[in-house]
Coordinates of C-alpha atoms in Angstrom, one line a residue:
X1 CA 0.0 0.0 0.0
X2 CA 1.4 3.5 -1.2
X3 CA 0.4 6.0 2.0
X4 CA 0.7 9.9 0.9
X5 CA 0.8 11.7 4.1
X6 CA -0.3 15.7 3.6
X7 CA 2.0 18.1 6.0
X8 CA 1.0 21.5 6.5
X9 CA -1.2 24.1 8.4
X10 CA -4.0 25.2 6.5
X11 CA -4.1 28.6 7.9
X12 CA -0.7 29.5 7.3
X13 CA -1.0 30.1 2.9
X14 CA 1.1 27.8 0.9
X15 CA 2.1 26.1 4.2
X16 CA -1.4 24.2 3.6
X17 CA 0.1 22.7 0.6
X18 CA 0.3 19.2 1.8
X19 CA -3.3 19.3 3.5
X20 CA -4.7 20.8 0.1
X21 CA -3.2 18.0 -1.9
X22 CA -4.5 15.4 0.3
X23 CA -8.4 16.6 -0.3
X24 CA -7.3 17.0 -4.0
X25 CA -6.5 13.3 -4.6
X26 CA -9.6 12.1 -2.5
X27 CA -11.4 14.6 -4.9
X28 CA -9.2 13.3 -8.1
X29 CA -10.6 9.6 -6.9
X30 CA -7.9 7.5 -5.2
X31 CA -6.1 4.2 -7.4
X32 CA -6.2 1.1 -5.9
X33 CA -3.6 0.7 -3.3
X34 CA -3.2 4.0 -2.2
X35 CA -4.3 5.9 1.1
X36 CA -4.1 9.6 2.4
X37 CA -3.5 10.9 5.7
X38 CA -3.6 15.0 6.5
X39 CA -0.2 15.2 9.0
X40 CA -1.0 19.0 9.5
X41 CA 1.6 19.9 11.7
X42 CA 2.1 16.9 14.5
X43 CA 5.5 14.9 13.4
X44 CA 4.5 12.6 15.7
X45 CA 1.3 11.2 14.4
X46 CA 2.8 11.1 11.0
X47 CA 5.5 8.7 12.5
X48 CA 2.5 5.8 13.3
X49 CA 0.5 6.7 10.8
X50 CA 3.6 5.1 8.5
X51 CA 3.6 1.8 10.3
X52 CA 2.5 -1.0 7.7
X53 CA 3.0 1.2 5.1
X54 CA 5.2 -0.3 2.0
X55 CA 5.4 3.0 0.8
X56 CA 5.3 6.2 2.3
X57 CA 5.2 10.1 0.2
X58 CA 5.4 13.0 3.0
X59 CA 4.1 16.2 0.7
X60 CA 5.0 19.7 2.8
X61 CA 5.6 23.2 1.6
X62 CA 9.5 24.5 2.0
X63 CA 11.1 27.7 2.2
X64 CA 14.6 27.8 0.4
X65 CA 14.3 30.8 -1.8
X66 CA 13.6 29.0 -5.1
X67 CA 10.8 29.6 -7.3
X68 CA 7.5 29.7 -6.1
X69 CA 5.8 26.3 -6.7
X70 CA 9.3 24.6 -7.9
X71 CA 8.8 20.9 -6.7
X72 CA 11.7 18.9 -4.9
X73 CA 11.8 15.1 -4.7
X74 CA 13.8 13.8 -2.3
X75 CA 14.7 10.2 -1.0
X76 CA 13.1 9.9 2.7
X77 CA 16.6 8.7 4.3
X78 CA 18.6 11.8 3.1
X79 CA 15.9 14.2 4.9
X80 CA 15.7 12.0 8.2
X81 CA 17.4 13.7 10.7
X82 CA 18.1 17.4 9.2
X83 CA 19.1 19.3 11.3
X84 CA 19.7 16.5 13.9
X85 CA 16.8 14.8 16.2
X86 CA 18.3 15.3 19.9
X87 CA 16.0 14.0 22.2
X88 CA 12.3 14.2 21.5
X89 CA 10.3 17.6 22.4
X90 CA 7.0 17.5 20.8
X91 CA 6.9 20.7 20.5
X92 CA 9.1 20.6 17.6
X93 CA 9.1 17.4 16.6
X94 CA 8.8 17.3 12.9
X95 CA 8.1 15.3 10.0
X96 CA 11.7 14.7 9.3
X97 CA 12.3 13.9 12.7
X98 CA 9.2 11.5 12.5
X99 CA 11.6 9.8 9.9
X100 CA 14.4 9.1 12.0
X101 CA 12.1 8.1 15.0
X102 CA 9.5 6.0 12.9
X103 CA 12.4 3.8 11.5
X104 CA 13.4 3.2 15.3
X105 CA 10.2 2.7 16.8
X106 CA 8.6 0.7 13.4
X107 CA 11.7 -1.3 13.1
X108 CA 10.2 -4.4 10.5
X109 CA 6.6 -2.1 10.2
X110 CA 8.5 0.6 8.8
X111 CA 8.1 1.5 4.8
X112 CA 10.8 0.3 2.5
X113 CA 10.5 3.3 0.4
X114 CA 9.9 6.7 1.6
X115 CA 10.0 10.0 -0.5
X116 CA 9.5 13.4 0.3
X117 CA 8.1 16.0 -2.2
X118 CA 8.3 19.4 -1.1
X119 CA 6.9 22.5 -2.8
X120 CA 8.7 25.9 -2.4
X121 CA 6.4 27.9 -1.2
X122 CA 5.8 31.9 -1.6
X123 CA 3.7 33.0 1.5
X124 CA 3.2 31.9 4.7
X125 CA 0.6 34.7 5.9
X126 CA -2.0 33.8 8.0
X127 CA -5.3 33.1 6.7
X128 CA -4.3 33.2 3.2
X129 CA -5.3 31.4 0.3
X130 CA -2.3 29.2 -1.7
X131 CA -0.4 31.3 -4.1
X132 CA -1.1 30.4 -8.1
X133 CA 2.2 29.2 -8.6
X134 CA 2.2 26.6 -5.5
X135 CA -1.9 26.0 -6.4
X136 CA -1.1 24.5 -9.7
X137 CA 1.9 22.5 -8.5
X138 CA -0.9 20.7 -6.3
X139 CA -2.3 20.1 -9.2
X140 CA 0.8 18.4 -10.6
X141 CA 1.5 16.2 -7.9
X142 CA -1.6 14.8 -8.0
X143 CA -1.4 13.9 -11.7
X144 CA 2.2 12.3 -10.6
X145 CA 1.0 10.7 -7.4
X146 CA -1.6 9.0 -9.0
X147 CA 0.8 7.9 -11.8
X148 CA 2.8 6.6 -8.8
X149 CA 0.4 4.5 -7.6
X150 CA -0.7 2.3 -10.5
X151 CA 2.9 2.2 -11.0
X152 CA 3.1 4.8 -14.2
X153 CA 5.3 7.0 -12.8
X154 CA 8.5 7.5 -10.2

């Protein structure tokens, strides 16, 4: 089973990217073999939510100066512990760090393959609606995740 887990606050602009994904595909009519999961913003539950899972995408908005709506694919064990998980806070315990902690805790229930898609964002402001530039890279993920699924795409 391919799980895509949505990370993001919907309040926060294109910080809701992942959450507004999530609905998209359940909209877009899910393949066989594939489940969604909001994460909003608790690492934690996104680090059980994995167990079982043979494959895992974590979708979240990042901030690194690109483009606006430029998408990044990354394998899941070169984000796991950036910067470095010391000790667990939940406070800021995040989905990275739910990597590194789900592959301890999981052990043999967690995914073989985990990959991370991240979509540069261009606002964070409170209570706004996604920019146009991260709105229709939503809309390509979806076509790429569902590609994914029924084993199409990569």
């Amino acid at each position: 089973m391919t799980l895509i887990i949505g990370c993001g606050n919907l309040l926060r602009g294109d910080d809701a990217v992942g959450p507004v994904l999530v609905r998209r595909l359940l909209d877009h009519g899910l393949p066989p073999g594939m489940e969604v999961a909001d994460g909003g913003t608790s690492g934690m539950d996104v680090a059980f939510r994995m167990r079982g899972a043979d494959r895992v995408v974590l979708v979240d908005a990042s901030n690194t100066g690109g483009t606006p709506g430029d998408i990044y694919r990354l394998r899941g064990e070169d984000v796991e512990e950036l910067p470095p998980l010391e000790g667990i806070n939940l406070h800021s315990f995040r989905w990275d760090h739910a990597l590194a902690f789900g592959r301890w805790v999981l052990k043999d229930d967690y995914p073989t393959d985990v990959v991370v898609y991240l979509v540069e964002a261009e606002s964070f402001e409170f209570g706004a609606a996604l920019s146009p530039a991260v709105d229709r890279a939503v809309d390509e993920l979806v076509e790429v995740l569902a590609a994914v699924s029924t084993g199409a795409g990569s």
